[in-house]
Amino acid sequence: MPRTPKPRPLAPARTPRTLATPLTACAGAVTLAASLTACGGASSADPDAKEITVYSADGLKSEKGEGFYDRVFADFRKKTGIKVNYVESGSGAAVQRLARERANTKADVVVTLPPFIQQADGKGLLDTYRPQGSDRVAAAGKDPGGKWTSVVNNYFCFIYNKKALKQPPATWQDLTAPRFAGKLQYSTPGVAGDGTAVIIKALHDFGGQGPAMKFLGKLQANNVGPSSSTGQLAPKTDKGELLVANGDVQMNYANMTSMPNQGIFFPAAGPGAKPTTFALPYAAGLVKNAPHRANAKKFLDYLLSEPVQRQVSSVGGGFTSRKDIKATDPHATALAKIMNGVEIFTPDWNDIDKNLDSYVDAWRTATGG
C-alpha cells in the first residue's frame, strides 16, 4: 500500500490572542512592512498609493516568516504591486483602535474574531463589500448585509498532555476530578478570545446561563487562575505543568511540531453526549472610509480566491472558508481527522454581541474572578 505522506511542519503559531487589552500610545500593535503615522496624528495616506493597511488579530503570521499571512502578503504584492502594511493586536483591541481613529481612518481592512467582528459592524466601522468568492462561503460564515466574510475558518478546542493522560477527558464533568486540581487552566473570558469561547461553549452545552455558570463555578476549584494569553497555556500543557487547557484547533495544530505532547479534544456536555465545538473564524471586513478602498477590495477578493483558500490548510493549518473547496493536502487530512465525530453548533452571535458584558459579569460572580 502507498504510504500516506506526513504533513510538512507548519510555522509555529503566534501567541497570544488577547482581546480586550487597550492600546495606548500605539503600544501592543506590531507593525510590519511599513511604519504608520502616530496614533491620533494626521494621516498622510495617499489614496493613490499602491498599499493597504490591515489591522488583524494574531495567529496567522509566523515569527519566522513562514506563515499564512507571510505567503499571502508577498504573493499579493507580486501579483498586484500593492504592499501590505500589517498591524497586529488582539481582536478587541483592533476594534477599539478603529473606533478611536474613526475621524481619521488609517486602516483599510480589519481581520478579527467573533463576536468582535460583529462589534465592529455594530459600531458602524465597516463598509459593505462582498468579495469575489463570498458566494461560496456558508451563510454562517458571513454577514447577510455584506459587512464581513470569514477568510480562514477555525474551531474552539481544549488540549491535554498526552504523556500524562492515556485518554482525554470525555466530558465537562471529568474536568472537575481531583487529579486536575492545580493542573487545569483556561484563559480569561472577556480578555482572551478563546477564554470567551469557554463561556460560549458552556452556554450551549449546559443549556443556558444559569447551569453554565453553576458548572464553571464548580470547575473553578481546579482552575490555576487567570491568564490573558491562551497561547501561553500550550507550552505549559506540553511540558506537563498543566494537564488540561483551552485553545483553538488552528493554533494548537500548528504548534504540534514543536509541542508534540499536546493533544486536542472537545468535552461533551455529559455521558453519552457528542463532543461539541463551534467555529471561531478569522473574519475580514472593509473598513468604512478606508483610505485605499479600491486596493482593499482587491485584497479581500484575493483572500477568498481559490489558490489562497487552498493554502489555508497547507500553509496556515486552518480550514478553508469556501464550501466548494475540498482541500486534500496532508494537513487538511489530519485536521479532518481531528474534527471527525465532533458536533459543530452555531452560536447566536447577535445575542453574544449584545450580552457579552453580562455573561462575563456572571462568570466573574460565579468564579470569584
Short mmCIF file of C-alpha atoms in Angstrom, two decimals:
data_model
loop_
_atom_site.label_atom_id
_atom_site.label_comp_id
_atom_site.label_asym_id
_atom_site.label_seq_id
_atom_site.Cartn_x
_atom_site.Cartn_y
_atom_site.Cartn_z
CA MET A 1 0.00 0.00 0.00
CA PRO A 2 1.27 3.51 -0.69
CA ARG A 3 2.38 5.37 2.39
CA THR A 4 0.38 8.40 3.47
CA PRO A 5 2.67 11.44 3.22
CA LYS A 6 3.44 13.07 6.50
CA PRO A 7 2.25 16.66 6.82
CA ARG A 8 5.01 19.17 6.27
CA PRO A 9 5.72 21.01 9.52
CA LEU A 10 3.88 24.30 9.82
CA ALA A 11 5.42 27.51 11.02
CA PRO A 12 4.74 27.93 14.76
CA ALA A 13 1.54 29.79 15.51
CA ARG A 14 1.85 33.13 17.19
CA THR A 15 0.78 33.76 20.75
CA PRO A 16 -1.30 35.15 22.37
CA ARG A 17 -4.75 36.06 21.06
CA THR A 18 -5.76 38.70 23.59
CA LEU A 19 -8.98 40.61 23.03
CA ALA A 20 -9.62 43.38 25.49
CA THR A 21 -6.24 44.88 26.32
CA PRO A 22 -6.43 48.55 25.33
CA LEU A 23 -3.80 50.01 23.03
CA THR A 24 -2.21 53.12 24.47
CA ALA A 25 0.19 55.33 22.56
CA CYS A 26 0.19 52.65 19.84
CA ALA A 27 1.59 50.08 22.29
CA GLY A 28 0.60 46.46 21.74
CA ALA A 29 0.45 46.71 17.94
CA VAL A 30 3.20 45.14 15.89
CA THR A 31 3.69 46.97 12.61
CA LEU A 32 5.46 45.10 9.82
CA ALA A 33 6.46 46.03 6.28
CA ALA A 34 5.96 49.76 6.83
CA SER A 35 5.66 52.36 9.55
CA LEU A 36 2.35 54.07 10.20
CA THR A 37 1.59 57.54 11.40
CA ALA A 38 1.38 58.01 15.15
CA CYS A 39 -1.90 57.28 16.90
CA GLY A 40 -4.22 60.26 16.75
CA GLY A 41 -1.97 62.15 14.34
CA ALA A 42 -2.93 63.42 10.90
CA SER A 43 -2.99 60.67 8.31
CA SER A 44 -0.54 61.00 5.45
CA ALA A 45 -2.23 58.24 3.46
CA ASP A 46 -2.12 58.77 -0.28
CA PRO A 47 -5.35 57.38 -1.76
CA ASP A 48 -3.47 56.54 -4.97
CA ALA A 49 -0.59 54.75 -3.24
CA LYS A 50 -0.01 51.08 -4.07
CA GLU A 51 -0.54 49.94 -0.50
CA ILE A 52 -3.11 48.95 2.09
CA THR A 53 -3.11 48.74 5.88
CA VAL A 54 -4.51 45.64 7.57
CA TYR A 55 -5.43 45.53 11.27
CA SER A 56 -5.55 41.88 12.29
CA ALA A 57 -5.85 39.53 15.24
CA ASP A 58 -2.74 37.40 15.63
CA GLY A 59 -2.40 33.73 14.79
CA LEU A 60 -1.84 33.73 11.02
CA LYS A 61 1.64 35.26 10.79
CA SER A 62 4.82 33.43 11.70
CA GLU A 63 7.73 34.98 13.56
CA LYS A 64 9.96 33.05 11.14
CA GLY A 65 8.24 34.49 8.08
CA GLU A 66 6.72 31.16 7.02
CA GLY A 67 3.08 31.69 8.00
CA PHE A 68 -0.12 32.08 6.01
CA TYR A 69 -0.04 35.88 6.05
CA ASP A 70 3.66 35.91 5.10
CA ARG A 71 2.87 33.93 1.94
CA VAL A 72 -0.32 35.84 1.14
CA PHE A 73 1.17 39.31 1.55
CA ALA A 74 4.22 38.51 -0.58
CA ASP A 75 2.20 36.86 -3.35
CA PHE A 76 -0.38 39.65 -3.35
CA ARG A 77 2.32 42.28 -3.81
CA LYS A 78 3.94 40.24 -6.58
CA LYS A 79 0.60 39.87 -8.34
CA THR A 80 -0.72 43.43 -7.92
CA GLY A 81 2.18 45.62 -6.87
CA ILE A 82 0.24 46.53 -3.70
CA LYS A 83 2.21 46.47 -0.45
CA VAL A 84 0.50 45.32 2.76
CA ASN A 85 1.20 47.30 5.95
CA TYR A 86 0.35 44.92 8.79
CA VAL A 87 -0.70 45.91 12.31
CA GLU A 88 -1.23 43.05 14.75
CA SER A 89 -3.14 43.15 18.01
CA GLY A 90 -5.89 41.35 19.88
CA SER A 91 -9.33 41.11 18.33
CA GLY A 92 -10.99 43.58 20.68
CA ALA A 93 -8.03 45.92 20.59
CA ALA A 94 -8.25 46.13 16.80
CA VAL A 95 -11.86 47.23 17.05
CA GLN A 96 -11.04 49.72 19.79
CA ARG A 97 -8.35 51.25 17.62
CA LEU A 98 -10.67 51.53 14.64
CA ALA A 99 -13.20 53.32 16.84
CA ARG A 100 -10.59 55.79 18.13
CA GLU A 101 -9.46 56.55 14.59
CA ARG A 102 -12.98 56.96 13.23
CA ALA A 103 -12.46 60.66 12.44
CA ASN A 104 -9.17 59.95 10.65
CA THR A 105 -9.30 56.38 9.38
CA LYS A 106 -5.94 54.69 8.80
CA ALA A 107 -6.86 51.03 8.28
CA ASP A 108 -8.29 49.63 5.06
CA VAL A 109 -9.11 46.08 6.15
CA VAL A 110 -9.75 44.55 9.57
CA VAL A 111 -9.50 40.82 10.34
CA THR A 112 -10.82 39.74 13.72
CA LEU A 113 -12.78 37.00 15.51
CA PRO A 114 -16.42 36.80 16.58
CA PRO A 115 -18.05 38.44 18.43
CA PHE A 116 -15.71 41.36 17.74
CA ILE A 117 -16.29 41.50 14.00
CA GLN A 118 -19.99 41.91 14.84
CA GLN A 119 -19.00 44.56 17.37
CA ALA A 120 -17.11 46.46 14.66
CA ASP A 121 -20.22 46.35 12.49
CA GLY A 122 -22.42 47.49 15.38
CA LYS A 123 -20.16 50.49 15.92
CA GLY A 124 -20.50 51.49 12.27
CA LEU A 125 -16.84 50.80 11.49
CA LEU A 126 -17.36 48.53 8.47
CA ASP A 127 -18.48 49.23 4.93
CA THR A 128 -20.48 46.92 2.71
CA TYR A 129 -18.43 44.77 0.34
CA ARG A 130 -19.00 41.20 -0.80
CA PRO A 131 -15.66 39.91 -2.07
CA GLN A 132 -15.43 37.68 -5.11
CA GLY A 133 -15.88 34.13 -3.85
CA SER A 134 -18.01 35.14 -0.86
CA ASP A 135 -20.99 33.49 -2.55
CA ARG A 136 -19.14 30.20 -1.92
CA VAL A 137 -18.92 30.88 1.84
CA ALA A 138 -21.63 29.32 4.01
CA ALA A 139 -24.28 31.68 5.40
CA ALA A 140 -22.97 31.22 8.95
CA GLY A 141 -19.56 32.47 7.83
CA LYS A 142 -20.60 35.87 6.54
CA ASP A 143 -22.75 38.85 7.37
CA PRO A 144 -26.06 38.83 5.48
CA GLY A 145 -25.63 42.57 4.98
CA GLY A 146 -22.21 42.15 3.37
CA LYS A 147 -20.15 43.80 6.13
CA TRP A 148 -17.75 40.90 6.76
CA THR A 149 -16.78 37.47 5.44
CA SER A 150 -14.82 34.61 7.01
CA VAL A 151 -11.47 34.13 5.28
CA VAL A 152 -9.98 31.38 7.49
CA ASN A 153 -12.14 29.01 9.47
CA ASN A 154 -11.10 27.72 12.89
CA TYR A 155 -12.67 25.92 15.85
CA PHE A 156 -12.55 26.20 19.61
CA CYS A 157 -10.95 23.27 21.45
CA PHE A 158 -9.27 22.08 24.61
CA ILE A 159 -5.83 20.48 24.83
CA TYR A 160 -4.39 17.85 27.16
CA ASN A 161 -0.98 16.34 27.95
CA LYS A 162 -0.81 13.02 26.07
CA LYS A 163 2.08 11.67 28.17
CA ALA A 164 0.23 12.02 31.45
CA LEU A 165 -3.26 11.09 30.21
CA LYS A 166 -3.84 8.00 28.08
CA GLN A 167 -7.21 9.39 27.01
CA PRO A 168 -8.53 12.97 27.03
CA PRO A 169 -11.36 13.85 29.44
CA ALA A 170 -14.64 12.88 27.75
CA THR A 171 -16.98 15.37 29.44
CA TRP A 172 -17.01 18.71 31.21
CA GLN A 173 -17.68 16.85 34.47
CA ASP A 174 -14.46 14.87 34.08
CA LEU A 175 -12.56 18.14 34.38
CA THR A 176 -13.74 18.53 37.98
CA ALA A 177 -11.88 15.38 39.10
CA PRO A 178 -9.34 15.88 41.92
CA ARG A 179 -6.46 14.86 39.63
CA PHE A 180 -6.89 18.14 37.74
CA ALA A 181 -6.60 20.37 40.82
CA GLY A 182 -3.98 22.99 40.03
CA LYS A 183 -3.38 21.31 36.66
CA LEU A 184 -6.18 22.94 34.66
CA GLN A 185 -6.28 26.46 33.29
CA TYR A 186 -8.28 28.40 30.75
CA SER A 187 -7.67 31.91 29.53
CA THR A 188 -9.77 34.69 30.99
CA PRO A 189 -13.19 35.30 29.41
CA GLY A 190 -13.66 38.86 28.26
CA VAL A 191 -9.89 39.25 27.92
CA ALA A 192 -8.80 36.34 25.71
CA GLY A 193 -10.77 35.24 22.66
CA ASP A 194 -10.53 31.54 23.38
CA GLY A 195 -11.34 32.29 27.03
CA THR A 196 -14.54 33.99 25.94
CA ALA A 197 -15.20 30.87 23.87
CA VAL A 198 -15.23 28.78 27.09
CA ILE A 199 -18.35 30.69 28.16
CA ILE A 200 -19.96 30.35 24.72
CA LYS A 201 -19.47 26.57 24.66
CA ALA A 202 -20.68 26.22 28.25
CA LEU A 203 -23.82 28.24 27.49
CA HIS A 204 -24.60 25.86 24.64
CA ASP A 205 -23.65 22.59 26.30
CA PHE A 206 -25.43 23.27 29.61
CA GLY A 207 -28.47 24.90 28.07
CA GLY A 208 -28.26 28.46 29.35
CA GLN A 209 -26.57 30.95 31.64
CA GLY A 210 -27.74 29.54 34.98
CA PRO A 211 -26.45 25.95 34.63
CA ALA A 212 -23.38 27.09 32.70
CA MET A 213 -22.26 29.47 35.44
CA LYS A 214 -23.06 26.93 38.14
CA PHE A 215 -20.72 24.44 36.49
CA LEU A 216 -17.96 26.99 35.83
CA GLY A 217 -18.17 27.96 39.49
CA LYS A 218 -17.60 24.32 40.41
CA LEU A 219 -14.76 23.98 37.93
CA GLN A 220 -13.01 26.96 39.49
CA ALA A 221 -11.75 24.70 42.29
CA ASN A 222 -9.34 23.14 39.79
CA ASN A 223 -8.51 26.27 37.79
CA VAL A 224 -4.99 27.62 38.26
CA GLY A 225 -6.22 31.17 37.79
CA PRO A 226 -6.48 33.96 35.22
CA SER A 227 -4.43 34.07 32.04
CA SER A 228 -4.67 36.85 29.48
CA SER A 229 -2.97 34.63 26.91
CA THR A 230 -4.35 31.39 25.52
CA GLY A 231 -1.14 30.77 23.62
CA GLN A 232 0.92 30.66 26.82
CA LEU A 233 -1.06 27.64 28.01
CA ALA A 234 0.07 25.35 25.18
CA PRO A 235 3.75 25.09 26.21
CA LYS A 236 2.70 24.60 29.84
CA THR A 237 0.46 21.73 28.79
CA ASP A 238 3.14 20.24 26.58
CA LYS A 239 5.62 20.29 29.49
CA GLY A 240 3.11 18.77 31.93
CA GLU A 241 2.81 21.85 34.13
CA LEU A 242 -0.85 21.70 33.13
CA LEU A 243 -2.84 18.62 32.19
CA VAL A 244 -5.69 20.49 30.50
CA ALA A 245 -6.08 23.95 28.95
CA ASN A 246 -8.19 25.68 26.32
CA GLY A 247 -7.13 26.67 22.82
CA ASP A 248 -8.19 26.59 19.20
CA VAL A 249 -7.56 23.97 16.55
CA GLN A 250 -5.53 26.09 14.10
CA MET A 251 -3.15 27.41 16.76
CA ASN A 252 -2.67 24.13 18.61
CA TYR A 253 -2.36 22.02 15.47
CA ALA A 254 0.28 24.40 14.12
CA ASN A 255 2.17 24.07 17.43
CA MET A 256 2.27 20.27 17.44
CA THR A 257 5.61 20.03 15.68
CA SER A 258 7.34 21.93 18.48
CA MET A 259 4.95 20.74 21.23
CA PRO A 260 4.29 17.05 20.48
CA ASN A 261 2.82 16.19 23.88
CA GLN A 262 -0.34 18.23 23.43
CA GLY A 263 -3.49 16.59 22.12
CA ILE A 264 -6.72 18.24 21.02
CA PHE A 265 -10.12 17.30 22.44
CA PHE A 266 -13.67 18.60 22.76
CA PRO A 267 -15.51 17.84 26.04
CA ALA A 268 -19.12 16.73 25.75
CA ALA A 269 -21.96 18.09 27.88
CA GLY A 270 -22.31 14.79 29.72
CA PRO A 271 -22.00 10.99 29.44
CA GLY A 272 -23.34 9.71 26.14
CA ALA A 273 -23.45 13.16 24.55
CA LYS A 274 -21.42 14.06 21.48
CA PRO A 275 -18.37 16.30 21.82
CA THR A 276 -19.15 19.80 20.57
CA THR A 277 -17.44 22.88 19.29
CA PHE A 278 -18.16 25.95 17.20
CA ALA A 279 -16.41 27.95 14.52
CA LEU A 280 -14.16 30.84 15.53
CA PRO A 281 -13.29 32.18 12.07
CA TYR A 282 -10.93 34.94 11.14
CA ALA A 283 -13.44 37.33 9.56
CA ALA A 284 -12.42 40.20 7.28
CA GLY A 285 -14.23 43.43 6.54
CA LEU A 286 -13.68 46.60 4.53
CA VAL A 287 -13.13 49.49 6.93
CA LYS A 288 -15.52 52.39 6.49
CA ASN A 289 -13.80 55.39 4.85
CA ALA A 290 -10.78 53.21 4.03
CA PRO A 291 -8.00 55.40 2.60
CA HIS A 292 -7.18 52.81 -0.10
CA ARG A 293 -10.65 51.45 -0.78
CA ALA A 294 -10.00 50.05 -4.26
CA ASN A 295 -6.82 48.28 -3.17
CA ALA A 296 -8.60 46.91 -0.10
CA LYS A 297 -11.29 45.37 -2.28
CA LYS A 298 -8.63 43.68 -4.40
CA PHE A 299 -7.04 42.26 -1.27
CA LEU A 300 -10.34 40.89 0.06
CA ASP A 301 -11.00 39.30 -3.34
CA TYR A 302 -7.55 37.76 -3.21
CA LEU A 303 -8.04 36.29 0.27
CA LEU A 304 -11.09 34.38 -0.93
CA SER A 305 -9.57 33.27 -4.24
CA GLU A 306 -9.25 29.54 -4.77
CA PRO A 307 -5.42 29.35 -4.72
CA VAL A 308 -5.24 31.28 -1.43
CA GLN A 309 -8.03 29.29 0.16
CA ARG A 310 -6.16 26.08 -0.62
CA GLN A 311 -3.17 27.47 1.28
CA VAL A 312 -5.27 27.95 4.43
CA SER A 313 -4.62 24.33 5.44
CA SER A 314 -1.34 23.60 3.65
CA VAL A 315 0.41 26.74 4.95
CA GLY A 316 -1.73 28.03 7.83
CA GLY A 317 -3.01 24.85 9.48
CA GLY A 318 -6.57 26.14 9.34
CA PHE A 319 -9.76 25.42 7.42
CA THR A 320 -10.88 26.96 4.14
CA SER A 321 -13.89 29.26 4.35
CA ARG A 322 -15.17 28.25 0.92
CA LYS A 323 -17.55 25.29 0.90
CA ASP A 324 -16.71 24.46 -2.73
CA ILE A 325 -13.04 23.76 -1.94
CA LYS A 326 -12.12 20.33 -0.64
CA ALA A 327 -8.52 20.56 0.49
CA THR A 328 -6.64 17.26 0.18
CA ASP A 329 -3.16 18.19 1.41
CA PRO A 330 -1.77 16.18 4.36
CA HIS A 331 -2.56 18.95 6.85
CA ALA A 332 -6.18 19.11 5.66
CA THR A 333 -6.44 15.33 6.09
CA ALA A 334 -5.04 15.49 9.62
CA LEU A 335 -7.37 18.36 10.54
CA ALA A 336 -10.39 16.47 9.21
CA LYS A 337 -9.44 13.52 11.42
CA ILE A 338 -9.31 15.79 14.48
CA MET A 339 -12.82 17.08 13.73
CA ASN A 340 -14.32 13.66 12.97
CA GLY A 341 -17.34 12.92 15.17
CA VAL A 342 -17.47 16.42 16.68
CA GLU A 343 -20.83 18.18 16.56
CA ILE A 344 -20.48 21.77 15.35
CA PHE A 345 -23.06 24.26 16.56
CA THR A 346 -23.58 27.86 15.51
CA PRO A 347 -23.79 30.40 18.36
CA ASP A 348 -26.29 33.21 18.21
CA TRP A 349 -23.63 35.84 17.59
CA ASN A 350 -26.13 38.69 17.80
CA ASP A 351 -27.02 37.53 21.30
CA ILE A 352 -23.36 37.12 22.24
CA ASP A 353 -22.54 40.58 20.92
CA LYS A 354 -25.47 42.13 22.78
CA ASN A 355 -25.00 40.30 26.08
CA LEU A 356 -21.25 39.60 26.24
CA ASP A 357 -20.63 42.00 29.12
CA SER A 358 -23.43 40.47 31.19
CA TYR A 359 -22.16 36.93 30.50
CA VAL A 360 -18.65 37.89 31.57
CA ASP A 361 -20.01 39.60 34.69
CA ALA A 362 -21.98 36.45 35.53
CA TRP A 363 -18.82 34.38 35.07
CA ARG A 364 -16.89 36.69 37.42
CA THR A 365 -19.62 36.35 40.03
CA ALA A 366 -19.75 32.55 39.70
CA THR A 367 -15.99 32.06 39.88
CA GLY A 368 -14.90 34.95 42.06
CA GLY A 369 -12.85 36.20 39.11
#
